[in-house]
XYZ file of C-alpha atoms in Angstrom:
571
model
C -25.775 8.726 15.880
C -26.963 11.393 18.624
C -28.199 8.777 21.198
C -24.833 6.560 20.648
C -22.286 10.084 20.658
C -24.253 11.162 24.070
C -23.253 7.589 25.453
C -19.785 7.939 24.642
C -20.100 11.055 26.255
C -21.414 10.064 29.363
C -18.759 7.683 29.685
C -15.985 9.557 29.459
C -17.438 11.664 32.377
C -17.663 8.644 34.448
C -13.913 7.800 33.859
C -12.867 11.283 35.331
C -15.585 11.358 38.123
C -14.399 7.542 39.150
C -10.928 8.900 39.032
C -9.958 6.311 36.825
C -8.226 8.907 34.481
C -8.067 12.449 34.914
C -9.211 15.443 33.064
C -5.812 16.377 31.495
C -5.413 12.610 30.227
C -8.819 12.689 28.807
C -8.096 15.621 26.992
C -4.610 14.136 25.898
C -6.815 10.670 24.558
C -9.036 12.618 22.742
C -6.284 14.757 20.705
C -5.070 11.539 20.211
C -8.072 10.220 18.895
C -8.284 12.830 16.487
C -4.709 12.607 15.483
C -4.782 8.216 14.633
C -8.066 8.484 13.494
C -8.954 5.862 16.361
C -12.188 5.601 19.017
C -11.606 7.210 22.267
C -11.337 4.228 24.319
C -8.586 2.638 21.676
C -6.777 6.247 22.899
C -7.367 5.349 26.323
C -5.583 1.817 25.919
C -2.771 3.162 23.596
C -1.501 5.341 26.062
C -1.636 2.925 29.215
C -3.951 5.070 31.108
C -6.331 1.660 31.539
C -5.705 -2.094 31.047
C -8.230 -3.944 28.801
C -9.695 -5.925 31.609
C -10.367 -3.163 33.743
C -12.120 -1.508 31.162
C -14.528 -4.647 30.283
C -16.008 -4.402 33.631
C -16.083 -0.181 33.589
C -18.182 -0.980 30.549
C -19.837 -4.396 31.867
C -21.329 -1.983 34.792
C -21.881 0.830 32.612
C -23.912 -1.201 30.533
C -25.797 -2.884 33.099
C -24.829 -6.575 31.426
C -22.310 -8.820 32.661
C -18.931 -9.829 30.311
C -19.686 -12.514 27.581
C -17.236 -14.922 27.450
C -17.223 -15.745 23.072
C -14.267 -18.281 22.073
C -17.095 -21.509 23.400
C -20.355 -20.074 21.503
C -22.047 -21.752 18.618
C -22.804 -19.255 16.214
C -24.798 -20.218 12.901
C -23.795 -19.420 9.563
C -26.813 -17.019 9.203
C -26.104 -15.154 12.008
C -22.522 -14.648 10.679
C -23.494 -13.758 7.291
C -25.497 -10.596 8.638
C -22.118 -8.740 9.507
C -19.415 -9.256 6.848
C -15.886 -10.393 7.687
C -14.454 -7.075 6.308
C -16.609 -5.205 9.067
C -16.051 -7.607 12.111
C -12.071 -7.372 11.533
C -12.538 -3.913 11.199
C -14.480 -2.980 14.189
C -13.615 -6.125 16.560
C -17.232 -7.127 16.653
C -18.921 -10.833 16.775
C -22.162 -11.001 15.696
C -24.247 -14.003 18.369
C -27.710 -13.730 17.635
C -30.820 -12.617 16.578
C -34.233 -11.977 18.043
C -37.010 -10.530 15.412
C -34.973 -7.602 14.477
C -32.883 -6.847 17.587
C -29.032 -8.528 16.668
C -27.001 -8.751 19.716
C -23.194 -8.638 18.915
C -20.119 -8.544 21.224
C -17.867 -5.553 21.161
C -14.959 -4.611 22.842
C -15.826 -1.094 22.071
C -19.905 -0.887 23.187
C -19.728 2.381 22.507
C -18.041 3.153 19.299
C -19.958 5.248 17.222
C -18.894 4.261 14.082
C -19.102 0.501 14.244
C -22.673 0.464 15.933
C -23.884 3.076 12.645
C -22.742 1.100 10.294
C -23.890 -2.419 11.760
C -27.137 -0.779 12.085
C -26.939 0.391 8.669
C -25.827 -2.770 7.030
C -27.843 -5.316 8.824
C -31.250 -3.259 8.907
C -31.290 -4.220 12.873
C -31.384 -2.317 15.772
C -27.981 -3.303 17.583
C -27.876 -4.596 21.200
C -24.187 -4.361 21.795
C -22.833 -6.735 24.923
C -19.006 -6.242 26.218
C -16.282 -8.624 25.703
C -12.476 -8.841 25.713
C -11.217 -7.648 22.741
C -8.833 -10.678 22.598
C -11.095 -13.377 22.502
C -13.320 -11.338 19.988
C -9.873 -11.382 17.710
C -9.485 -15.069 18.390
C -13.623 -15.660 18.000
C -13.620 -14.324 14.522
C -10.350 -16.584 13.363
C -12.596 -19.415 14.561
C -15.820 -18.427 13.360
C -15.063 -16.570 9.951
C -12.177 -18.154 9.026
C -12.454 -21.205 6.720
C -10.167 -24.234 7.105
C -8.881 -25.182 4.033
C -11.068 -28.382 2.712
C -13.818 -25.382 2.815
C -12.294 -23.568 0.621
C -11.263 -25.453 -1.484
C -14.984 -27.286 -1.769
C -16.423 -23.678 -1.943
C -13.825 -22.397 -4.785
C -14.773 -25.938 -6.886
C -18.959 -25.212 -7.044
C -18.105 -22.315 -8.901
C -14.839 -23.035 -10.556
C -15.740 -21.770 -14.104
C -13.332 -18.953 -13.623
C -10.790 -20.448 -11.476
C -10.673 -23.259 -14.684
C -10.102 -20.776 -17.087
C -6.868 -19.478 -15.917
C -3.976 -20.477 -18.038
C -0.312 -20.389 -17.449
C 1.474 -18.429 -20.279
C 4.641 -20.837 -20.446
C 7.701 -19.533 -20.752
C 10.725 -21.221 -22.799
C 12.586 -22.206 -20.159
C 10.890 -25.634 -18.507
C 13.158 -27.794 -15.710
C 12.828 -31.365 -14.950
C 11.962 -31.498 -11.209
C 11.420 -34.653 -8.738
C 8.513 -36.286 -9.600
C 6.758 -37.341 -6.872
C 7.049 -33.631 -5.651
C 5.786 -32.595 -8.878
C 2.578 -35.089 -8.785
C 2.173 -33.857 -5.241
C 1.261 -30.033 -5.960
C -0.704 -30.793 -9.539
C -3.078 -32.158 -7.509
C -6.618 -29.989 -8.142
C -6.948 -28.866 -4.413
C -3.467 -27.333 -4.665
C -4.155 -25.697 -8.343
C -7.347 -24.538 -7.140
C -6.362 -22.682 -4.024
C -3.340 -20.797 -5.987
C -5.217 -19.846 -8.592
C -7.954 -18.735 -6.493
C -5.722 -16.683 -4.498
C -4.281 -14.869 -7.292
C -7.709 -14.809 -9.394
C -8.810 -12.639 -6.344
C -5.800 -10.423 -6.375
C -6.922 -9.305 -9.870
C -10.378 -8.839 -8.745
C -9.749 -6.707 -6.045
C -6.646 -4.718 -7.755
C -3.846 -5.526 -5.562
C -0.416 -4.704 -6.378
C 1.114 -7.056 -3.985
C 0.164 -10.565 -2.531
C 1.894 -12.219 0.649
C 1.513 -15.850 1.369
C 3.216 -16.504 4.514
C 3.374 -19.294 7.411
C 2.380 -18.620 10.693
C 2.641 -20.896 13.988
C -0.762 -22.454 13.751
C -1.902 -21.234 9.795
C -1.264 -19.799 6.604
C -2.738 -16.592 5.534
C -2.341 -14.662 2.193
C -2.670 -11.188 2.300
C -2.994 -8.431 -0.495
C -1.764 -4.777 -0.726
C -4.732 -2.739 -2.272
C -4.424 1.228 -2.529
C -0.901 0.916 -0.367
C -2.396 -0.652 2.614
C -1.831 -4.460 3.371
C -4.917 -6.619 4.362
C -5.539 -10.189 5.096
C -8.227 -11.783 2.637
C -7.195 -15.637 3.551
C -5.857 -17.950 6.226
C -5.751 -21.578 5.502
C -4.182 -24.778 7.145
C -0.265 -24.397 8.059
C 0.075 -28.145 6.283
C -1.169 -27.171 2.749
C 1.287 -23.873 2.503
C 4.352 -26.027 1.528
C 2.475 -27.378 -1.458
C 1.294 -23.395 -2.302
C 4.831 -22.403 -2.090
C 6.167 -25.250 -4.478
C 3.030 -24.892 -6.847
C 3.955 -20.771 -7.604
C 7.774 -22.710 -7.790
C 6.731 -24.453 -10.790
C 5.054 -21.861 -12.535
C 8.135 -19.578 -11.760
C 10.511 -22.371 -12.854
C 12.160 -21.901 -10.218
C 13.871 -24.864 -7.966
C 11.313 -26.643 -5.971
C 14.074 -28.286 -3.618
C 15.246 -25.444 -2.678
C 14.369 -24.014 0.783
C 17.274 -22.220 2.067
C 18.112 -19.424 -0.202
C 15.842 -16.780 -1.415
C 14.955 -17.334 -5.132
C 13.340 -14.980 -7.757
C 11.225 -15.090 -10.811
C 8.237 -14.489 -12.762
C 5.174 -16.174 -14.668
C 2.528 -14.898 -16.901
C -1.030 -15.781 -16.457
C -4.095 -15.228 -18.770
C -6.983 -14.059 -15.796
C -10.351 -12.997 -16.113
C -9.518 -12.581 -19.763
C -6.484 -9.949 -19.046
C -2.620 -11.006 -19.517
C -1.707 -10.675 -15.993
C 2.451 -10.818 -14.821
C 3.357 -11.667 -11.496
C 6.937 -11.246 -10.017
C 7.667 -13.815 -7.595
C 10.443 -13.688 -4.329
C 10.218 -16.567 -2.125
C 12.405 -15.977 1.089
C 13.017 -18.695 3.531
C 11.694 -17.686 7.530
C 11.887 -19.485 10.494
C 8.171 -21.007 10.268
C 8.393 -21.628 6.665
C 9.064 -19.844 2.913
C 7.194 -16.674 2.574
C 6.055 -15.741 -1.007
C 5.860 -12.032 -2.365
C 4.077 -11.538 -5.491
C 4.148 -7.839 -7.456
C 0.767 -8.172 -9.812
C 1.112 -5.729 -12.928
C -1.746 -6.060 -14.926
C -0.724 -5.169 -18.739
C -4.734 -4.337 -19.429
C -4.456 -1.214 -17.717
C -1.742 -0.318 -20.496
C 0.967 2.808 -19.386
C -0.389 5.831 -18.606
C 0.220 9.371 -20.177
C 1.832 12.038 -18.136
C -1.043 13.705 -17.912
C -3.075 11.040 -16.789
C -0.023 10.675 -13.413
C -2.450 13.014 -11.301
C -0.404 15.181 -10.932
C -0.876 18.952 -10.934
C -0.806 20.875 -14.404
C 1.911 22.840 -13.680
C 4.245 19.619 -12.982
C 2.794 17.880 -16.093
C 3.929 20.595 -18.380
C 7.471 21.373 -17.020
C 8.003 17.198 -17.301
C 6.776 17.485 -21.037
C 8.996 20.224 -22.146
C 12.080 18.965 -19.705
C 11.563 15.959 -21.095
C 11.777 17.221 -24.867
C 15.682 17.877 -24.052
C 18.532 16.238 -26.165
C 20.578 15.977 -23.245
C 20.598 16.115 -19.447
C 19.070 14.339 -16.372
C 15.963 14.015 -14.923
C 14.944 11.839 -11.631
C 12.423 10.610 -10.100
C 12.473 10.576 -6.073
C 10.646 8.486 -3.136
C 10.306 5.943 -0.502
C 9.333 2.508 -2.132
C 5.816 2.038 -3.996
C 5.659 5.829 -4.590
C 5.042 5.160 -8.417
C 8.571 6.491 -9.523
C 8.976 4.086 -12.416
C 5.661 4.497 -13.332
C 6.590 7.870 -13.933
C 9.455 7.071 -15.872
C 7.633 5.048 -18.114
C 5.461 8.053 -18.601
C 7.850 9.935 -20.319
C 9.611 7.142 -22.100
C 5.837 6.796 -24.032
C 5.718 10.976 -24.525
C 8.968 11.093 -26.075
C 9.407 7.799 -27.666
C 9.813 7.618 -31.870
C 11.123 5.596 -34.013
C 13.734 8.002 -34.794
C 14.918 7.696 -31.549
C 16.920 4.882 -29.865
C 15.712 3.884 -25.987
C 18.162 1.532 -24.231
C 16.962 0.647 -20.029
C 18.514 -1.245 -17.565
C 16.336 -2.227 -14.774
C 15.955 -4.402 -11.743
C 13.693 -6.037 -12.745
C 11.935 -5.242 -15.975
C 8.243 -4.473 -14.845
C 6.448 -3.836 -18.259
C 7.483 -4.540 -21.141
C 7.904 -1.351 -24.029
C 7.334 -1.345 -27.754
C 10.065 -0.441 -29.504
C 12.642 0.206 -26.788
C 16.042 -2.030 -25.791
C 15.475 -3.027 -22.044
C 17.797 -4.682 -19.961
C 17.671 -6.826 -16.696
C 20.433 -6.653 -14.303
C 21.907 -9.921 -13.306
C 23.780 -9.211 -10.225
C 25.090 -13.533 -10.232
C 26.789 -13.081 -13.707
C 27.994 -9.431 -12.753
C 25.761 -7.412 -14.907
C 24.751 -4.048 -12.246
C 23.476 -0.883 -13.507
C 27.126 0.365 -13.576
C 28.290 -2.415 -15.928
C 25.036 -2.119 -18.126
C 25.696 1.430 -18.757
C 28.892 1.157 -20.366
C 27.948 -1.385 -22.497
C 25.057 0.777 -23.238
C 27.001 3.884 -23.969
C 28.700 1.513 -26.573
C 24.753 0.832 -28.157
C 24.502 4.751 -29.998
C 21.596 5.233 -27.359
C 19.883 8.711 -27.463
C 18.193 8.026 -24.047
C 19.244 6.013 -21.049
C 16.509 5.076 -18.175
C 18.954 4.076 -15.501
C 16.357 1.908 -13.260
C 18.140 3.402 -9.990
C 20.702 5.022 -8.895
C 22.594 2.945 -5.586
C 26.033 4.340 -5.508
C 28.706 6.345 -6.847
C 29.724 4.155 -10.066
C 26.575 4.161 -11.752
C 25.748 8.095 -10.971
C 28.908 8.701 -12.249
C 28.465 6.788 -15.348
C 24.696 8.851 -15.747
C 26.237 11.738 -15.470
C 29.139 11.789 -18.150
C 26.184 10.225 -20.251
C 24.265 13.133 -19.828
C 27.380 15.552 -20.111
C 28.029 13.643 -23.531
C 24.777 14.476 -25.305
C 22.718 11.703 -23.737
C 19.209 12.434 -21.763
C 19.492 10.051 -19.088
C 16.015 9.385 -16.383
C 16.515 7.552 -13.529
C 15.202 7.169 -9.825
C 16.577 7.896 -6.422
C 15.894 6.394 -2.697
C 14.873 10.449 -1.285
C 12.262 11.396 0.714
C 12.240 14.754 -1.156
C 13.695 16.946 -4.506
C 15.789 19.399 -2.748
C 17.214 16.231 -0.840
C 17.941 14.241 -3.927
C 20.581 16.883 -4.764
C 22.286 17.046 -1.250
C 22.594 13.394 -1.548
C 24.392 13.114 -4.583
C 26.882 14.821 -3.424
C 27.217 13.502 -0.374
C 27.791 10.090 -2.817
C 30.630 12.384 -4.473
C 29.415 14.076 -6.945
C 31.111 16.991 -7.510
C 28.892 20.250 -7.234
C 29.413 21.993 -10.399
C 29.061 18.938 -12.564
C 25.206 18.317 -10.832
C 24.801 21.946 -11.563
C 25.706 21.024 -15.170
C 23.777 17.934 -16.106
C 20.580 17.999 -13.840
C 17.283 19.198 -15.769
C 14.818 18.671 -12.999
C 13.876 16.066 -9.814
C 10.468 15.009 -8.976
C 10.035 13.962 -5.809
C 6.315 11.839 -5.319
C 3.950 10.291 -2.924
C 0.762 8.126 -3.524
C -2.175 8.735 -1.585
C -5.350 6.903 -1.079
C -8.486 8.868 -2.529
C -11.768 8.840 -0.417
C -14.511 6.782 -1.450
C -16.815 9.382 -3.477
C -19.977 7.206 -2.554
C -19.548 7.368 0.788
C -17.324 9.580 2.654
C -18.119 12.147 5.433
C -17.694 15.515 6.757
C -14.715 15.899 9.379
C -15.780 18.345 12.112
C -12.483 19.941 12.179
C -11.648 22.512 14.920
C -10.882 25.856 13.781
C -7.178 25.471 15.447
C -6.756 22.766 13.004
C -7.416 24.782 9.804
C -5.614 27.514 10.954
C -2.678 25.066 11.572
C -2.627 23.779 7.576
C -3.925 27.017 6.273
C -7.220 25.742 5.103
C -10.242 28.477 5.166
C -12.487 28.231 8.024
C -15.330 27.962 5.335
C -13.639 24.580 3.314
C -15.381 21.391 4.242
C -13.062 18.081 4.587
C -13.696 15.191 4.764
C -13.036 11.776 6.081
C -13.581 7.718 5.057
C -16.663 5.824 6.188
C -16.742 2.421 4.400
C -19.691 1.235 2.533
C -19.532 -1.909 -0.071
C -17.846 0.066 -2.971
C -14.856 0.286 -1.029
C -15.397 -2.903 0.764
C -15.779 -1.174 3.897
C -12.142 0.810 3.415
C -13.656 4.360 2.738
C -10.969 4.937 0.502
C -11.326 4.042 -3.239
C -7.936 4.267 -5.391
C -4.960 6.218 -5.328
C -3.682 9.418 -6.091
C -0.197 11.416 -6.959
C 1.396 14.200 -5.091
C 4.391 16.035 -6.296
C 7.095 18.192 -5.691
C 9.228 18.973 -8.937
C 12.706 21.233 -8.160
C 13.777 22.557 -11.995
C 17.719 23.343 -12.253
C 17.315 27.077 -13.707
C 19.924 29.528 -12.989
C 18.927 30.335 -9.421
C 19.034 27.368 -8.241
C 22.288 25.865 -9.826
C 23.595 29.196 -8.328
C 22.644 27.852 -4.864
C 23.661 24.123 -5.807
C 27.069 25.769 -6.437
C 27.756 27.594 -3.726
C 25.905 25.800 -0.956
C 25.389 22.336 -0.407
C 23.022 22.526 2.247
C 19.407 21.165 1.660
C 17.424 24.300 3.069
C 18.940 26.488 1.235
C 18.449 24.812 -1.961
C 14.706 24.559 -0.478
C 14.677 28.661 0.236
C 15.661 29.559 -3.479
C 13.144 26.702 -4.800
C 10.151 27.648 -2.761
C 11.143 32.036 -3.916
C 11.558 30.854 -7.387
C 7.687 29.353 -7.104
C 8.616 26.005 -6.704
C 5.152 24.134 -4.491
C 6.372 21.183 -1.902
C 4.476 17.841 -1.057
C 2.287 18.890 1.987
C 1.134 21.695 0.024
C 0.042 19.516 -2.911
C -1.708 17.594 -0.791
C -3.127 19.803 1.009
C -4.766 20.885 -1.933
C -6.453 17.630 -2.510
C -8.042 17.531 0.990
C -9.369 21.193 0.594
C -10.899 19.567 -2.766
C -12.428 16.647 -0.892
C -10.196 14.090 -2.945
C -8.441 12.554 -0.444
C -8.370 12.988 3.994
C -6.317 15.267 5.873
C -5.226 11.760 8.189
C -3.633 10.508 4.468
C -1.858 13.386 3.695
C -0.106 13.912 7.374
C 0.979 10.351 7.153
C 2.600 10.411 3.774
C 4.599 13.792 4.398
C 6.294 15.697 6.639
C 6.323 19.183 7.950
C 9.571 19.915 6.367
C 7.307 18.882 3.198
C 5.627 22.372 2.993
């Protein structure tokens, strides 16, 4: 680690002495190599202060080797197999051979720190690193580590137990289709490949799974912990057949290629009932498939099992105990807001009590509770739903989300009428969600009235445990966030655990604003989100940022995750 950070160094000095950049745009690459989390020369690019050509040759003579042109090489399989694909894509490297126990592999980055440590580290070689354009590395590893489809498919059927034991869960609903379409996608390539792809979703806990059509491929990727990565790329001609194979299982209308279509199947993988909720939107090169994976094994949690902080958890429980009111959940997409409202559905769910939801669309499915999905083709929205609910004897509503002034209207004379109604809102924060209510038209003193409490959340990715770091962090930097000069933090590394991601899971922050008197006082007689912020944060009330940064002081997630996922204002 020394010898390579001395390098890096060294090079920087040559940059200014050469007068290729100067001090003042050194020092501006390396605060912004500290803020993105990126190597210095990846600052250095960013910004414009160097083209990547001129820089292969700054390194070429730095190095003492001349550029290696990559996209003609040869490279064998067991050369390949030394550096995994997860690594190469991650550091732009291209392992090309191997002499006793020196591996040489082209880098655009010869110097990076990070990527030569952990090749060293994961090959049990000493690394001789030779420059290349970071362009035809890209396009070298789509050649070399990237498998064309007949590949795959011949590599999925040696092992195949797994893949055969995947069973469609059929639904009641079946549609006679063309039948030389049909006969076209049943064939076992086709099968094999889709349920492959979504066999590995489960595997690697994805939420989300993308199969889309490019100008030369296919690729699927997968959202895991938030963050989307590509995990396959196979030929453009066999992603028609994909498409129209997750069609039939969706029963949804395999001619069909001009309008966006919607549905779901249910799959029995890896011995777990596994639902997937299908959108297929049609795009210039080709239908692109979105699949949400909720995996029923992993059951519904328990508030206190959200991650949130104990104080949040028990001001939920007991808001959540009320015979009448609202509560809401707040947050940019994929924040876990439903989950949430699930949450309490299962705390204060008993027989004695009658549950009616309306949702879009249903996500889980609850025991012993009336859910609804809205059916925007026949006219059933959220506002519709609600009446007819209202008309049900419901004690509790869960209003899936609140889009516009009908159906928060409807909520709220619910909740003035002895209901306890839980719903979400598109915020980015709990002060915020009352500001924009009104600004929808709600009057004031009737928000003042009905509101219990909001909850405004975030998800964060957790370090990996096995294998994350100490940040050096400069003192300025503490100071900045308030952490004590003594805390360690912490940052991701990557090891196989992870697969090479550093970060391992998720976790919740939250902000939760609860309506007592001082604060309906200023939702009466000011409408203005900072003030409704001033009388929160005086009557104790903690904000996002400082949740989170919380967790990085406790080494449970990095600063870099929580600066992303909130804002200054957020504190």
């Amino acid at each position: 680690m020394k010898k390579h950070s001395e390098s890096r160094k060294n090079f920087a000095r040559i940059l200014v002495d050469e007068s290729v950049i100067t001090a003042d745009q050194l020092k501006e690459a390396v605060q912004f190599q500290k803020e993105k989390g990126c190597s210095l020369n990846e600052a250095i690019l960013h910004l414009g202060y160097i083209d990547e050509k001129r820089l292969l040759h700054l390194f070429s003579a730095y190095l003492s080797t001349p550029p290696l042109k990559v996209l003609n090489l040869v490279l064998p399989p067991e050369i390949l197999k030394l550096v995994p694909q997860e690594i190469a894509l991650q550091h732009q490297v291209l392992p090309i051979g191997r002499i006793e126990n020196v591996l040489t592999v082209a880098m655009a980055d010869p110097l990076n720190v990070v990527a030569l440590d952990d090749l060293e580290r994961i090959t049990g070689c000493e690394v001789n690193p030779v420059v290349a354009l970071r362009s035809e590395i890209q396009e070298a590893i789509e050649k070399h580590y990237r498998k064309s489809i007949v590949d795959t498919v011949e590599e999925i059927m040696k092992d195949s137990s797994d893949i055969k034991s995947i069973e469609v869960i059929k639904e009641e609903k079946e549609e006679v289709r063309d039948e030389e379409i049909l006969r076209s996608i049943e064939e076992a390539p086709v099968i094999k490949l889709t349920n492959y792809i979504l066999k590995k979703s489960v595997e690697e806990t994805a939420s989300d799974i993308l199969i889309e059509s490019l100008t030369k491929l296919a690729r699927v990727r997968f959202r895991v912990d938030g963050v989307l990565k590509e995990v396959q790329t196979f030929s453009r001609e066999m992603h028609n057949f994909v498409v129209s194979r997750i069609k039939v299982i969706a029963n949804l209308n395999i001619t069909e290629h001009r309008l966006p279509q919607d549905g779901r199947f249910r799959m029995n993988i890896l011995g777990r009932e596994i639902d997937f909720r299908v959108s297929i939107m049609p795009s210039a090169l080709g239908e692109k498939v979105a699949l949400r994976v909720l995996d029923k094994s992993q059951g519904l949690l328990a508030i206190n099992n959200l991650g949130f902080e104990e104080h949040i958890n028990a001001r939920l429980k007991d808001d959540a105990a009320s015979s009448y009111g609202m509560i809401l959940a707040c947050g940019p997409t994929g924040c876990g807001k439903t989950t949430t409202l699930y949450a309490i559905l299962r705390e204060i769910y008993t027989p004695e009590k009658n549950i009616i939801t309306v949702e879009d669309p249903i996500e889980y499915q609850l025991a012993g509770i009336n859910q609804v999905n809205v059916n925007y083709e026949v006219g059933l929205t959220f506002a519709s739903a609600l009446r007819s609910m209202l008309r049900q004897d419901p004690d509790i509503i869960m209003v899936g989300e609140i889009r516009d002034f009908d159906t928060v209207d409807i909520a709220i004379k619910a909740a003035l009428t002895g209901h306890l109604v839980l719903s979400t809102l598109h915020t980015t924060t709990a002060p915020g969600s009352v500001t924009r209510l009104i600004n929808i038209g709600v009057e004031p003193f009737l928000l003042s009235s009905t509101l219990i409490g909001v909850l405004a959340e975030r998800l964060v990715r957790k370090l990996c445990p096995r294998c994350k770091e100490e940040l050096q962090a400069s003192e300025g930097i503490k100071e900045k966030y308030k952490i004590p000069k003594s805390t360690a933090l912490f940052k991701p590394k990557g090891c196989k655990s992870c697969l090479f991601q550093g970060y391992l899971g998720r976790v919740a922050l939250g902000e939760y604003l609860r309506m007592d008197a001082e604060v309906k006082k200023a939702v009466n007689f000011s409408r203005d989100e900072g003030a409704i912020r001033k009388v929160a944060k005086e009557r104790g009330m903690r904000f996002l940022r400082e949740n989170g940064l919380e967790k990085v002081k406790k080494g449970i997630t990095s600063l870099e995750e929580i600066l992303k996922a909130t804002a200054e204002t957020e504190m």
